[in-house]
Short mmCIF file of C-alpha atoms in Angstrom, two decimals:
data_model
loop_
_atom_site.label_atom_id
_atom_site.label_comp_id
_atom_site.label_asym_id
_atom_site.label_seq_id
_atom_site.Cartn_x
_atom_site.Cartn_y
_atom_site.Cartn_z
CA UNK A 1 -218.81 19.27 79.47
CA UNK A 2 -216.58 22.67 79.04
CA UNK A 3 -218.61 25.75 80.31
CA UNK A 4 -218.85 28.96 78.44
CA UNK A 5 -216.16 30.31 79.54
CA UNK A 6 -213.49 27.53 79.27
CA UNK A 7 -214.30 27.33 75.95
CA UNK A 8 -213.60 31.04 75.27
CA UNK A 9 -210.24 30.77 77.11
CA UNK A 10 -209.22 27.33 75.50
CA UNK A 11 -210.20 28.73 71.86
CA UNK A 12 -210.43 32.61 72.06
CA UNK A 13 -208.37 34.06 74.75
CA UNK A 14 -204.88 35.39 73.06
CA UNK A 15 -202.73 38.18 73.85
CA UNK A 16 -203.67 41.53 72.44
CA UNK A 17 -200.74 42.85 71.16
CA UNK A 18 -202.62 46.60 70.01
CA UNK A 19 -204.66 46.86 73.52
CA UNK A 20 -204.78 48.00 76.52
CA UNK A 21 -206.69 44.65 78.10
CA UNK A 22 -208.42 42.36 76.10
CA UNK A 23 -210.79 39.54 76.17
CA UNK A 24 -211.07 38.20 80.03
CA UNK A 25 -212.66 41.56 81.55
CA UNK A 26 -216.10 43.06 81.07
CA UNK A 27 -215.40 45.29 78.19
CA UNK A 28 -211.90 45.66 76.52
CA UNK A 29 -210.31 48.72 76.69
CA UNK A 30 -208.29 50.13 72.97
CA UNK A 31 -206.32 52.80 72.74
CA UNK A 32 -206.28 54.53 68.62
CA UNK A 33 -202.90 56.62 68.13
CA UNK A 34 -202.91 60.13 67.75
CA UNK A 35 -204.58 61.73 64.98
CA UNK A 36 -206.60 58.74 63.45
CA UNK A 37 -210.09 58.66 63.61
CA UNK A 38 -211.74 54.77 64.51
CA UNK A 39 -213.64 52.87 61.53
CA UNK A 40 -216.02 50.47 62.98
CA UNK A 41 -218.30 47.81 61.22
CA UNK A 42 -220.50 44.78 61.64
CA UNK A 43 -221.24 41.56 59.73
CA UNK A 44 -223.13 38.28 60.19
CA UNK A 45 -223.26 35.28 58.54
CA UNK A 46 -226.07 33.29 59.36
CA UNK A 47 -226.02 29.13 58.41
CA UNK A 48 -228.54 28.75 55.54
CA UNK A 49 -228.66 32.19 54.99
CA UNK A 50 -224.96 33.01 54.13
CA UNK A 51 -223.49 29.50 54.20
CA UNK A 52 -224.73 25.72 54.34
CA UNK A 53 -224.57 24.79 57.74
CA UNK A 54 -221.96 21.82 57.24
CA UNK A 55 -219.53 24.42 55.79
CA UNK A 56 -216.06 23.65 56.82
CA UNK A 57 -215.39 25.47 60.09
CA UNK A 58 -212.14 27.00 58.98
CA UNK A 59 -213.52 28.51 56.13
CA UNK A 60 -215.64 29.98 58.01
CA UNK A 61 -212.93 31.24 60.63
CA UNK A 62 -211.71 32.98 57.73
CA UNK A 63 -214.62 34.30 55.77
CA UNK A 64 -216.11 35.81 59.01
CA UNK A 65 -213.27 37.74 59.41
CA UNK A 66 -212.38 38.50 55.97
CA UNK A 67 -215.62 39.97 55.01
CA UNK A 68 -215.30 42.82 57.93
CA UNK A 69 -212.03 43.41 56.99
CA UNK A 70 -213.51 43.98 53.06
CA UNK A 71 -215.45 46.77 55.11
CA UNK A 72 -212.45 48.52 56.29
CA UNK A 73 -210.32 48.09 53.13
CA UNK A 74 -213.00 50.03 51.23
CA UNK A 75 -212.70 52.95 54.45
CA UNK A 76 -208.95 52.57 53.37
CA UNK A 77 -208.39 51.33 57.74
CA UNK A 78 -205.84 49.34 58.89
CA UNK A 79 -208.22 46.67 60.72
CA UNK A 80 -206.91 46.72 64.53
CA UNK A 81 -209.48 44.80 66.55
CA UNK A 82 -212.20 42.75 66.20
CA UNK A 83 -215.03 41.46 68.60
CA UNK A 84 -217.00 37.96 68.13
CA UNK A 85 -220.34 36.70 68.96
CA UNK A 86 -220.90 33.31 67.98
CA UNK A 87 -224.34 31.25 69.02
CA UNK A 88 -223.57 27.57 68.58
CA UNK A 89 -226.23 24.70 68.72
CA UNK A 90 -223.63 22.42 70.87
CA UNK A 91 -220.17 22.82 72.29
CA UNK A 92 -218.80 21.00 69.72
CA UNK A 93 -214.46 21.34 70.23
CA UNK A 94 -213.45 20.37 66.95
CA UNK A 95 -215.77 22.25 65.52
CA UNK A 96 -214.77 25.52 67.36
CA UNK A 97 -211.08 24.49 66.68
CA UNK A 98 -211.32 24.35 63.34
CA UNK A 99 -213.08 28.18 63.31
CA UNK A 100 -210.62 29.56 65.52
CA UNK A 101 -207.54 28.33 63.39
CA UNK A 102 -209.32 29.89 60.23
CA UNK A 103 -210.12 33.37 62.00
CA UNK A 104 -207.11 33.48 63.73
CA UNK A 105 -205.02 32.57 61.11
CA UNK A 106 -206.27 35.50 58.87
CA UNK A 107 -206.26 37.72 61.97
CA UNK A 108 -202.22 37.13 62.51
CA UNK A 109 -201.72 37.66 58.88
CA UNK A 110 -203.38 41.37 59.66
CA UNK A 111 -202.57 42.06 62.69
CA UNK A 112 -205.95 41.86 64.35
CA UNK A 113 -206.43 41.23 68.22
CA UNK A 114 -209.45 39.74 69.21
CA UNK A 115 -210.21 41.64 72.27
CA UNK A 116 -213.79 40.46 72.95
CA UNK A 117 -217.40 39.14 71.88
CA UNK A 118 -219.87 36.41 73.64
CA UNK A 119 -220.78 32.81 73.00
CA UNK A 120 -223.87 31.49 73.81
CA UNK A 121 -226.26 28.20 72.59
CA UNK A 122 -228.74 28.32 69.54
CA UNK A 123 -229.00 28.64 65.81
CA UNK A 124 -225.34 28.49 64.20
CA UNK A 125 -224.70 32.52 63.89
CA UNK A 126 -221.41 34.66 63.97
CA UNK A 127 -221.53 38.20 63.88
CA UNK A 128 -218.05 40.17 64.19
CA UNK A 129 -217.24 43.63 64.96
CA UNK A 130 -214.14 45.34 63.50
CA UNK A 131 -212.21 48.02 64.19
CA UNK A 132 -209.42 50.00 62.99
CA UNK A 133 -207.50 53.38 62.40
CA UNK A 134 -207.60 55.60 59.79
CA UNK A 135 -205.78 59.05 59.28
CA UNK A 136 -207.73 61.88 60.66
CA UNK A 137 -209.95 62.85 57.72
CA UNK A 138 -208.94 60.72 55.23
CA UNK A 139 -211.26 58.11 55.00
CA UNK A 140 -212.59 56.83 51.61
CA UNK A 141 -216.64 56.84 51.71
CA UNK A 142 -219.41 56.36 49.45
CA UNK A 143 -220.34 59.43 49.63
CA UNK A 144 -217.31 61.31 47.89
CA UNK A 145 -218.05 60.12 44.07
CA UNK A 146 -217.68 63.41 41.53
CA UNK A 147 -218.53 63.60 38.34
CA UNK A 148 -215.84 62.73 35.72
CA UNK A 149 -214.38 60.03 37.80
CA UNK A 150 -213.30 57.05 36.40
CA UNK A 151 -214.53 54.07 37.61
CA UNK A 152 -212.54 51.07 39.33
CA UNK A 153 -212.93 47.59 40.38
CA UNK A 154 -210.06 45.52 41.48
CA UNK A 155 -209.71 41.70 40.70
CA UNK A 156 -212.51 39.83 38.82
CA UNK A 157 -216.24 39.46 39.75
CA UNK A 158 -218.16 36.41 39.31
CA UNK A 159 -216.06 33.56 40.34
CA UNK A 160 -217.55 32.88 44.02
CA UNK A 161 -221.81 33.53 42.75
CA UNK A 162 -220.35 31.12 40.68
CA UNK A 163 -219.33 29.02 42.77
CA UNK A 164 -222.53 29.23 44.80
CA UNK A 165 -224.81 28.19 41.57
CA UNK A 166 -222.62 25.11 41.15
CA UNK A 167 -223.17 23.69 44.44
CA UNK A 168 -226.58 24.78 44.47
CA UNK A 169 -227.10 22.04 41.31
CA UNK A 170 -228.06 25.37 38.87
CA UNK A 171 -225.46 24.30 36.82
CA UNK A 172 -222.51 21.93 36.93
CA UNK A 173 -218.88 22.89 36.41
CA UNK A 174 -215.81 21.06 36.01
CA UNK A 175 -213.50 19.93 38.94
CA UNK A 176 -211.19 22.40 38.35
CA UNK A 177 -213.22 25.01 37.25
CA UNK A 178 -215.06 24.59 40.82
CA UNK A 179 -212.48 24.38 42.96
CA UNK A 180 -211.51 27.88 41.46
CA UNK A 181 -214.99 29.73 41.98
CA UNK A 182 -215.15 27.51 45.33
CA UNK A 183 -212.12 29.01 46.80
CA UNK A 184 -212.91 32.37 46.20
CA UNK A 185 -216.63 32.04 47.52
CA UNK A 186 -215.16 30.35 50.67
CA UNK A 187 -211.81 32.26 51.21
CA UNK A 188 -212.01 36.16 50.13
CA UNK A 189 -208.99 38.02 50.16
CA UNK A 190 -209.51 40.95 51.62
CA UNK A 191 -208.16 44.11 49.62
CA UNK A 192 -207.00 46.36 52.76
CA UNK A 193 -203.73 46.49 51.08
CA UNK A 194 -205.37 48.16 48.08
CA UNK A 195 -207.51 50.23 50.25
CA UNK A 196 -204.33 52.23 51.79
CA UNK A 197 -202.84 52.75 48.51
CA UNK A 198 -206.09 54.39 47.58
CA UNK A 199 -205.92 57.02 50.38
CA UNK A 200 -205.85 60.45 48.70
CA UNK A 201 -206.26 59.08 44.94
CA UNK A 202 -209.36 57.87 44.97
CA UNK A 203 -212.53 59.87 45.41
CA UNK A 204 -215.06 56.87 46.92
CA UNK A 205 -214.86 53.32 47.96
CA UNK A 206 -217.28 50.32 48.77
CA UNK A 207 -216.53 46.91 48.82
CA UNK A 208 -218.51 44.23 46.19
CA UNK A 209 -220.34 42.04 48.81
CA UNK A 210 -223.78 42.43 47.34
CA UNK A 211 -222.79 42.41 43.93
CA UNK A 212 -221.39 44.81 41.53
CA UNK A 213 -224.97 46.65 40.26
CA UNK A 214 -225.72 46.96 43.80
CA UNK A 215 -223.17 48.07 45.57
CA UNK A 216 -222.05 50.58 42.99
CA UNK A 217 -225.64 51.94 43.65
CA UNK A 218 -225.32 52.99 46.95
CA UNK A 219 -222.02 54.95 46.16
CA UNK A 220 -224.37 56.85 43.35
CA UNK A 221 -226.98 56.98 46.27
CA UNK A 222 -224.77 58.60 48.60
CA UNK A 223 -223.00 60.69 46.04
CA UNK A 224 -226.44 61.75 44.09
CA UNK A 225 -225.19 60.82 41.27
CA UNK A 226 -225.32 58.38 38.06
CA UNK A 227 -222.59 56.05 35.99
CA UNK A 228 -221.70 54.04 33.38
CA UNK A 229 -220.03 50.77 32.94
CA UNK A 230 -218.57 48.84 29.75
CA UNK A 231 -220.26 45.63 30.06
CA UNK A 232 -216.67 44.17 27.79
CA UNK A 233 -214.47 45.72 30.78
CA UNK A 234 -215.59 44.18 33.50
CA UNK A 235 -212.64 41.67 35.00
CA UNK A 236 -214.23 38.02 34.75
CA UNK A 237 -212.85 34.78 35.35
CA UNK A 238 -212.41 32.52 31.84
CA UNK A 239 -214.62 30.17 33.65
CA UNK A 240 -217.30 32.92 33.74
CA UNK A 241 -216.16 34.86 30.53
CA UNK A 242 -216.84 31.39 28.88
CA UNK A 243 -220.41 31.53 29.59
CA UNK A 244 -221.76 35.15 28.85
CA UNK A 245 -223.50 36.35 27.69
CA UNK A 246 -225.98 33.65 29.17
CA UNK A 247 -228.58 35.36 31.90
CA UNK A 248 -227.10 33.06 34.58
CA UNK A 249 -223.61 34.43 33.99
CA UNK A 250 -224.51 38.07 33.81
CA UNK A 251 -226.68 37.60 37.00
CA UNK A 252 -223.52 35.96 38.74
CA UNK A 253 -221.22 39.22 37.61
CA UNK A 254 -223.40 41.56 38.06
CA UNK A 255 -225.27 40.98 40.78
CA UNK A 256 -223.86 37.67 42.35
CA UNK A 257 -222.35 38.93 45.46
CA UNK A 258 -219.53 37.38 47.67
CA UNK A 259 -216.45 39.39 45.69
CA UNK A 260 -215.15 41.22 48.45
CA UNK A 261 -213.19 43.16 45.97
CA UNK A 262 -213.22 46.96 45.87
CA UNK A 263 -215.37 49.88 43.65
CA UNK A 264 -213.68 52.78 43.49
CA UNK A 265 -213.60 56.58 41.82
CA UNK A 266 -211.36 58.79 40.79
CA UNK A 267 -210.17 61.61 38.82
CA UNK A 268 -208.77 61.17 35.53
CA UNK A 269 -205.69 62.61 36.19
CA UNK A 270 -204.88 59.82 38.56
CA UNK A 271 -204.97 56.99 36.03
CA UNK A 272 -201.03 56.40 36.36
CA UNK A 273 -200.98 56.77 39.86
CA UNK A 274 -203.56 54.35 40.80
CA UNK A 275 -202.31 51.84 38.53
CA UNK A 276 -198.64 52.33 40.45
CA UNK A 277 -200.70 52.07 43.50
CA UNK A 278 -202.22 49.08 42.48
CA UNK A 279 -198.85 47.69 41.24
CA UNK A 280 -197.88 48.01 44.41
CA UNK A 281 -199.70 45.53 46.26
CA UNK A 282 -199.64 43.51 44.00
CA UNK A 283 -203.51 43.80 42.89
CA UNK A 284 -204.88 44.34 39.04
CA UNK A 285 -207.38 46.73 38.40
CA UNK A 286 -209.66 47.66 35.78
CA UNK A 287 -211.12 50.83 34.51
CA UNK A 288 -215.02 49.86 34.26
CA UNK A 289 -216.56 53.21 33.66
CA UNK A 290 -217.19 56.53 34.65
CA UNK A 291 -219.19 58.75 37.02
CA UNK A 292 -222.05 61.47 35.36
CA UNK A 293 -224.37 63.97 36.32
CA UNK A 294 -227.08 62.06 34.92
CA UNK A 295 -228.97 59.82 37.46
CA UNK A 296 -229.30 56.29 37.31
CA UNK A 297 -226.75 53.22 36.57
CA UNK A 298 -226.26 51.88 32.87
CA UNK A 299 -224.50 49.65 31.48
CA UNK A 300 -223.11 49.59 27.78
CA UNK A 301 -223.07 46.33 26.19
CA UNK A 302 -220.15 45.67 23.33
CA UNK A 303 -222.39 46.41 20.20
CA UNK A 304 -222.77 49.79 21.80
CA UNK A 305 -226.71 49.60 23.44
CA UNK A 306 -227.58 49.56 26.53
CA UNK A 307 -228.45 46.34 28.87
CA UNK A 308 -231.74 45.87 29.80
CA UNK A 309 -231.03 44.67 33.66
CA UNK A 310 -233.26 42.23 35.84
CA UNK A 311 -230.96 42.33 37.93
CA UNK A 312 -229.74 44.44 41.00
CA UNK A 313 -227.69 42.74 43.81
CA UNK A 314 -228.63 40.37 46.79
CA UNK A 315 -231.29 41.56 49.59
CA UNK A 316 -231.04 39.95 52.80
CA UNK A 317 -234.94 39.89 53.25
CA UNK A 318 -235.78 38.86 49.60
#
Protein backbone atom coordinates (compact mmCIF):
# COMPACT_ATOMS: atom_id res chain seq x y z
CA UNK A 1 0.00 0.00 0.00
CA UNK A 2 1.42 3.69 -1.04
CA UNK A 3 2.44 5.67 2.18
CA UNK A 4 1.51 9.22 2.77
CA UNK A 5 3.96 10.58 1.20
CA UNK A 6 4.15 8.65 -2.14
CA UNK A 7 0.87 9.50 -2.62
CA UNK A 8 1.51 13.27 -2.28
CA UNK A 9 4.47 13.00 -4.71
CA UNK A 10 2.64 10.64 -7.26
CA UNK A 11 -0.59 13.02 -7.19
CA UNK A 12 0.46 16.46 -5.68
CA UNK A 13 4.04 17.22 -6.13
CA UNK A 14 4.39 19.71 -9.35
CA UNK A 15 6.68 22.39 -10.10
CA UNK A 16 5.90 25.77 -8.68
CA UNK A 17 6.37 28.00 -11.29
CA UNK A 18 5.51 31.48 -8.82
CA UNK A 19 7.76 30.06 -5.74
CA UNK A 20 10.60 30.02 -4.25
CA UNK A 21 10.32 26.02 -3.09
CA UNK A 22 7.27 24.31 -2.97
CA UNK A 23 5.62 21.25 -1.75
CA UNK A 24 8.52 18.59 -0.61
CA UNK A 25 10.01 20.82 2.38
CA UNK A 26 8.50 21.69 5.74
CA UNK A 27 6.85 24.90 4.85
CA UNK A 28 6.98 26.51 1.30
CA UNK A 29 8.57 29.55 0.93
CA UNK A 30 6.55 32.56 -1.67
CA UNK A 31 7.87 35.46 -2.64
CA UNK A 32 4.73 38.51 -3.52
CA UNK A 33 6.27 41.25 -6.01
CA UNK A 34 6.81 44.60 -5.01
CA UNK A 35 4.09 46.72 -3.97
CA UNK A 36 1.15 44.15 -3.66
CA UNK A 37 -0.22 43.35 -0.54
CA UNK A 38 -1.11 39.15 -0.02
CA UNK A 39 -4.98 38.12 0.04
CA UNK A 40 -5.34 34.95 1.87
CA UNK A 41 -8.50 32.71 2.44
CA UNK A 42 -9.83 29.37 3.56
CA UNK A 43 -12.62 26.97 2.54
CA UNK A 44 -13.84 23.44 3.31
CA UNK A 45 -16.08 21.26 1.91
CA UNK A 46 -17.06 18.61 4.04
CA UNK A 47 -18.92 15.15 2.34
CA UNK A 48 -22.58 15.35 3.48
CA UNK A 49 -22.25 18.67 4.49
CA UNK A 50 -21.22 20.44 1.19
CA UNK A 51 -21.41 17.49 -1.21
CA UNK A 52 -22.76 13.75 -1.27
CA UNK A 53 -19.96 11.71 -0.55
CA UNK A 54 -20.03 9.68 -3.98
CA UNK A 55 -19.61 13.04 -5.80
CA UNK A 56 -17.43 12.63 -8.76
CA UNK A 57 -13.85 13.25 -7.65
CA UNK A 58 -13.05 15.67 -10.42
CA UNK A 59 -15.74 17.81 -9.68
CA UNK A 60 -14.63 18.07 -6.70
CA UNK A 61 -10.88 18.81 -7.80
CA UNK A 62 -12.45 21.67 -9.31
CA UNK A 63 -15.06 23.02 -6.99
CA UNK A 64 -12.50 22.95 -4.09
CA UNK A 65 -10.47 25.12 -5.84
CA UNK A 66 -12.89 27.22 -7.56
CA UNK A 67 -14.73 28.28 -4.55
CA UNK A 68 -11.34 29.90 -2.93
CA UNK A 69 -10.62 31.40 -5.95
CA UNK A 70 -14.52 33.05 -5.80
CA UNK A 71 -12.86 34.49 -2.50
CA UNK A 72 -10.13 36.24 -4.20
CA UNK A 73 -12.07 37.39 -7.29
CA UNK A 74 -14.39 39.33 -4.94
CA UNK A 75 -10.72 40.90 -3.19
CA UNK A 76 -10.16 41.66 -6.99
CA UNK A 77 -6.43 39.07 -6.39
CA UNK A 78 -4.85 37.33 -8.88
CA UNK A 79 -4.94 33.79 -7.01
CA UNK A 80 -1.06 32.72 -6.85
CA UNK A 81 -0.87 29.75 -4.51
CA UNK A 82 -2.85 27.48 -2.88
CA UNK A 83 -2.29 24.89 0.03
CA UNK A 84 -4.41 21.48 0.50
CA UNK A 85 -5.43 19.40 3.33
CA UNK A 86 -7.36 16.54 2.41
CA UNK A 87 -8.44 13.62 5.15
CA UNK A 88 -9.42 10.57 3.14
CA UNK A 89 -11.15 7.39 4.63
CA UNK A 90 -8.74 5.03 2.33
CA UNK A 91 -5.93 5.56 -0.12
CA UNK A 92 -8.04 5.07 -2.78
CA UNK A 93 -5.66 6.03 -6.33
CA UNK A 94 -8.33 6.52 -8.66
CA UNK A 95 -10.10 8.30 -6.49
CA UNK A 96 -7.25 10.83 -5.71
CA UNK A 97 -6.52 10.83 -9.53
CA UNK A 98 -9.57 11.85 -10.50
CA UNK A 99 -9.38 15.02 -7.74
CA UNK A 100 -6.07 15.97 -8.71
CA UNK A 101 -6.92 16.19 -12.55
CA UNK A 102 -10.03 18.41 -11.56
CA UNK A 103 -7.97 20.81 -9.14
CA UNK A 104 -5.15 20.86 -11.18
CA UNK A 105 -6.77 21.38 -14.21
CA UNK A 106 -8.52 24.61 -12.93
CA UNK A 107 -5.26 25.53 -11.17
CA UNK A 108 -3.22 25.57 -14.75
CA UNK A 109 -6.03 27.45 -16.27
CA UNK A 110 -5.12 30.25 -13.34
CA UNK A 111 -1.98 29.95 -12.81
CA UNK A 112 -2.02 28.52 -9.32
CA UNK A 113 0.99 26.47 -7.77
CA UNK A 114 0.19 24.18 -5.25
CA UNK A 115 3.00 24.68 -2.93
CA UNK A 116 1.77 22.66 0.10
CA UNK A 117 -1.03 21.15 2.50
CA UNK A 118 -1.23 17.55 4.41
CA UNK A 119 -3.07 14.32 3.85
CA UNK A 120 -4.02 12.22 6.44
CA UNK A 121 -6.92 9.20 7.09
CA UNK A 122 -10.59 9.92 8.28
CA UNK A 123 -13.87 11.49 7.35
CA UNK A 124 -13.75 12.63 3.52
CA UNK A 125 -12.73 16.56 4.12
CA UNK A 126 -10.73 19.10 1.93
CA UNK A 127 -9.98 22.35 3.13
CA UNK A 128 -7.73 24.71 0.79
CA UNK A 129 -5.85 27.76 1.44
CA UNK A 130 -5.37 30.43 -1.25
CA UNK A 131 -3.28 33.01 -1.87
CA UNK A 132 -2.64 35.78 -4.11
CA UNK A 133 -1.49 39.46 -4.94
CA UNK A 134 -3.24 42.40 -5.03
CA UNK A 135 -2.05 46.08 -5.71
CA UNK A 136 -0.97 47.80 -2.61
CA UNK A 137 -4.22 49.31 -1.34
CA UNK A 138 -6.50 48.45 -3.76
CA UNK A 139 -8.33 45.69 -2.62
CA UNK A 140 -12.17 45.48 -3.01
CA UNK A 141 -13.81 44.68 0.62
CA UNK A 142 -17.07 44.52 2.14
CA UNK A 143 -16.54 47.08 4.01
CA UNK A 144 -16.30 50.00 1.32
CA UNK A 145 -20.23 50.14 0.30
CA UNK A 146 -21.45 54.12 0.16
CA UNK A 147 -24.55 55.27 -0.11
CA UNK A 148 -25.90 55.93 -3.66
CA UNK A 149 -24.14 53.00 -5.11
CA UNK A 150 -25.64 50.99 -7.48
CA UNK A 151 -25.87 47.60 -6.94
CA UNK A 152 -24.27 44.61 -9.07
CA UNK A 153 -24.40 40.99 -9.49
CA UNK A 154 -22.73 39.25 -12.30
CA UNK A 155 -24.23 36.11 -14.10
CA UNK A 156 -27.52 34.54 -12.86
CA UNK A 157 -28.39 33.14 -9.37
CA UNK A 158 -30.36 30.15 -8.79
CA UNK A 159 -29.28 27.58 -11.21
CA UNK A 160 -26.89 25.36 -8.85
CA UNK A 161 -29.64 25.59 -5.31
CA UNK A 162 -31.42 24.40 -8.07
CA UNK A 163 -29.70 21.93 -8.94
CA UNK A 164 -29.23 20.78 -5.34
CA UNK A 165 -33.28 20.54 -4.76
CA UNK A 166 -33.48 18.31 -7.82
CA UNK A 167 -31.21 15.73 -6.67
CA UNK A 168 -32.36 16.05 -3.30
CA UNK A 169 -36.02 14.57 -4.79
CA UNK A 170 -37.71 18.31 -3.71
CA UNK A 171 -38.66 18.56 -7.05
CA UNK A 172 -37.91 16.92 -10.38
CA UNK A 173 -36.57 18.68 -13.45
CA UNK A 174 -36.07 17.75 -16.89
CA UNK A 175 -32.82 16.12 -18.30
CA UNK A 176 -31.73 19.02 -19.75
CA UNK A 177 -32.90 21.41 -17.50
CA UNK A 178 -30.68 19.40 -14.79
CA UNK A 179 -27.78 18.94 -16.40
CA UNK A 180 -27.79 22.87 -16.66
CA UNK A 181 -28.35 23.70 -12.81
CA UNK A 182 -26.06 20.44 -12.24
CA UNK A 183 -23.12 21.86 -13.94
CA UNK A 184 -23.14 25.00 -12.37
CA UNK A 185 -23.66 23.51 -8.74
CA UNK A 186 -20.71 21.13 -9.50
CA UNK A 187 -18.35 23.32 -11.68
CA UNK A 188 -18.39 27.23 -10.62
CA UNK A 189 -16.61 29.50 -12.69
CA UNK A 190 -14.83 31.56 -10.79
CA UNK A 191 -15.21 35.43 -11.66
CA UNK A 192 -11.42 36.58 -10.90
CA UNK A 193 -11.46 37.92 -14.33
CA UNK A 194 -14.34 40.21 -13.36
CA UNK A 195 -12.85 40.91 -10.07
CA UNK A 196 -9.66 42.81 -11.71
CA UNK A 197 -11.75 44.74 -13.99
CA UNK A 198 -13.53 45.95 -10.90
CA UNK A 199 -10.36 47.38 -9.26
CA UNK A 200 -10.93 51.13 -8.81
CA UNK A 201 -14.71 51.14 -10.16
CA UNK A 202 -16.32 49.43 -7.79
CA UNK A 203 -16.78 50.49 -4.20
CA UNK A 204 -17.29 46.72 -2.41
CA UNK A 205 -17.20 43.14 -3.36
CA UNK A 206 -18.27 39.65 -1.90
CA UNK A 207 -18.76 36.66 -3.64
CA UNK A 208 -22.56 34.77 -3.64
CA UNK A 209 -21.61 31.47 -1.83
CA UNK A 210 -24.25 31.70 0.84
CA UNK A 211 -26.81 33.09 -1.20
CA UNK A 212 -27.69 36.41 -2.50
CA UNK A 213 -29.86 37.85 0.83
CA UNK A 214 -27.03 36.73 2.79
CA UNK A 215 -24.12 37.60 1.49
CA UNK A 216 -25.26 41.03 0.42
CA UNK A 217 -25.87 41.36 4.26
CA UNK A 218 -22.60 41.20 5.44
CA UNK A 219 -21.39 43.91 2.87
CA UNK A 220 -24.36 46.19 4.61
CA UNK A 221 -22.90 44.77 7.95
CA UNK A 222 -19.53 45.84 7.30
CA UNK A 223 -20.47 49.00 5.54
CA UNK A 224 -23.37 50.00 8.25
CA UNK A 225 -25.52 50.41 5.89
CA UNK A 226 -28.98 49.29 4.13
CA UNK A 227 -30.20 48.43 0.27
CA UNK A 228 -32.60 47.70 -2.04
CA UNK A 229 -33.09 45.19 -4.72
CA UNK A 230 -35.73 44.84 -7.72
CA UNK A 231 -36.98 41.48 -7.13
CA UNK A 232 -37.80 41.64 -11.56
CA UNK A 233 -33.87 42.42 -11.98
CA UNK A 234 -32.36 39.82 -10.56
CA UNK A 235 -30.44 37.55 -13.46
CA UNK A 236 -32.25 34.01 -13.30
CA UNK A 237 -31.95 31.09 -15.36
CA UNK A 238 -35.38 30.37 -17.66
CA UNK A 239 -35.33 27.15 -15.84
CA UNK A 240 -35.70 29.11 -12.56
CA UNK A 241 -37.53 32.25 -14.04
CA UNK A 242 -40.12 29.54 -15.12
CA UNK A 243 -40.99 28.73 -11.66
CA UNK A 244 -41.30 32.04 -9.57
CA UNK A 245 -42.75 33.22 -8.05
CA UNK A 246 -43.19 29.74 -6.21
CA UNK A 247 -41.50 29.83 -2.43
CA UNK A 248 -39.11 27.06 -3.56
CA UNK A 249 -37.80 29.19 -6.42
CA UNK A 250 -37.43 32.41 -4.52
CA UNK A 251 -35.69 30.42 -1.66
CA UNK A 252 -33.24 28.91 -4.39
CA UNK A 253 -32.44 32.73 -5.76
CA UNK A 254 -32.38 34.30 -2.94
CA UNK A 255 -30.96 32.44 -0.54
CA UNK A 256 -29.82 29.11 -2.31
CA UNK A 257 -26.16 29.45 -2.18
CA UNK A 258 -23.42 27.78 -4.42
CA UNK A 259 -23.33 30.92 -7.18
CA UNK A 260 -19.93 31.86 -6.80
CA UNK A 261 -20.76 34.89 -8.76
CA UNK A 262 -19.91 38.39 -7.55
CA UNK A 263 -22.01 41.45 -5.48
CA UNK A 264 -20.71 44.48 -6.10
CA UNK A 265 -21.18 48.56 -5.53
CA UNK A 266 -20.57 51.38 -7.15
CA UNK A 267 -21.07 54.89 -7.97
CA UNK A 268 -23.45 55.93 -10.48
CA UNK A 269 -21.20 57.60 -12.52
CA UNK A 270 -19.49 54.36 -13.32
CA UNK A 271 -22.44 52.67 -15.00
CA UNK A 272 -20.63 52.76 -18.56
CA UNK A 273 -17.47 51.86 -17.30
CA UNK A 274 -18.35 48.81 -15.46
CA UNK A 275 -20.42 47.58 -18.14
CA UNK A 276 -17.07 48.04 -20.58
CA UNK A 277 -15.36 46.32 -17.80
CA UNK A 278 -17.64 43.65 -17.76
CA UNK A 279 -17.63 43.48 -21.60
CA UNK A 280 -14.39 42.83 -21.28
CA UNK A 281 -14.17 39.55 -19.84
CA UNK A 282 -16.62 38.52 -21.30
CA UNK A 283 -19.16 38.44 -18.16
CA UNK A 284 -22.95 40.05 -18.10
CA UNK A 285 -23.97 41.98 -15.33
CA UNK A 286 -26.99 43.33 -13.92
CA UNK A 287 -27.92 46.39 -12.05
CA UNK A 288 -30.04 44.85 -8.99
CA UNK A 289 -30.38 47.83 -6.76
CA UNK A 290 -28.95 50.39 -4.82
CA UNK A 291 -27.19 51.18 -1.53
CA UNK A 292 -29.16 53.71 1.30
CA UNK A 293 -28.69 55.21 4.49
CA UNK A 294 -31.54 53.44 5.79
CA UNK A 295 -30.70 50.13 7.62
CA UNK A 296 -31.86 46.89 6.72
CA UNK A 297 -32.18 44.84 3.24
CA UNK A 298 -35.52 45.03 1.12
CA UNK A 299 -36.54 43.82 -1.62
CA UNK A 300 -39.19 45.36 -4.13
CA UNK A 301 -41.37 42.96 -5.75
CA UNK A 302 -42.78 43.94 -9.52
CA UNK A 303 -46.27 45.31 -8.36
CA UNK A 304 -44.19 47.75 -6.41
CA UNK A 305 -44.49 46.23 -2.42
CA UNK A 306 -42.18 44.92 -0.62
CA UNK A 307 -41.32 40.97 -0.08
CA UNK A 308 -42.03 39.58 3.00
CA UNK A 309 -38.67 37.25 3.30
CA UNK A 310 -38.33 33.80 5.24
CA UNK A 311 -35.52 33.59 3.95
CA UNK A 312 -31.80 34.66 4.59
CA UNK A 313 -28.91 32.49 3.19
CA UNK A 314 -27.31 29.08 4.28
CA UNK A 315 -25.71 28.66 7.96
CA UNK A 316 -23.22 26.09 8.32
CA UNK A 317 -24.50 25.12 11.91
CA UNK A 318 -28.29 25.32 11.09
Amino acid sequence: MASEFDLIARYFDRPAAHAVLGVGDDAALIRPGPGLDLAVSADMLVAGRHFFPDADPAQLGHKALAVNLSDLAAMAATPRWALLSVALPEADEAWLAGFARGFFGLAERYGVDLVGGDTTRGPLNLSVTILGEVPAGQALRRDGARVGDDLWVSGELGGAALGLRHLQGQLRLAEAEAAACLERLHAPEPRVALGRALAGLANSAIDVSDGLLGDLGHILERSRLGAEIELAALPVPAVLAARLPAPLALACLLAGGDDYELCFSAPPGRRAAVQAAAHSVGVAVSRIGHIGAEPGLRVRRPDGGLLDMEVTGFDHFA
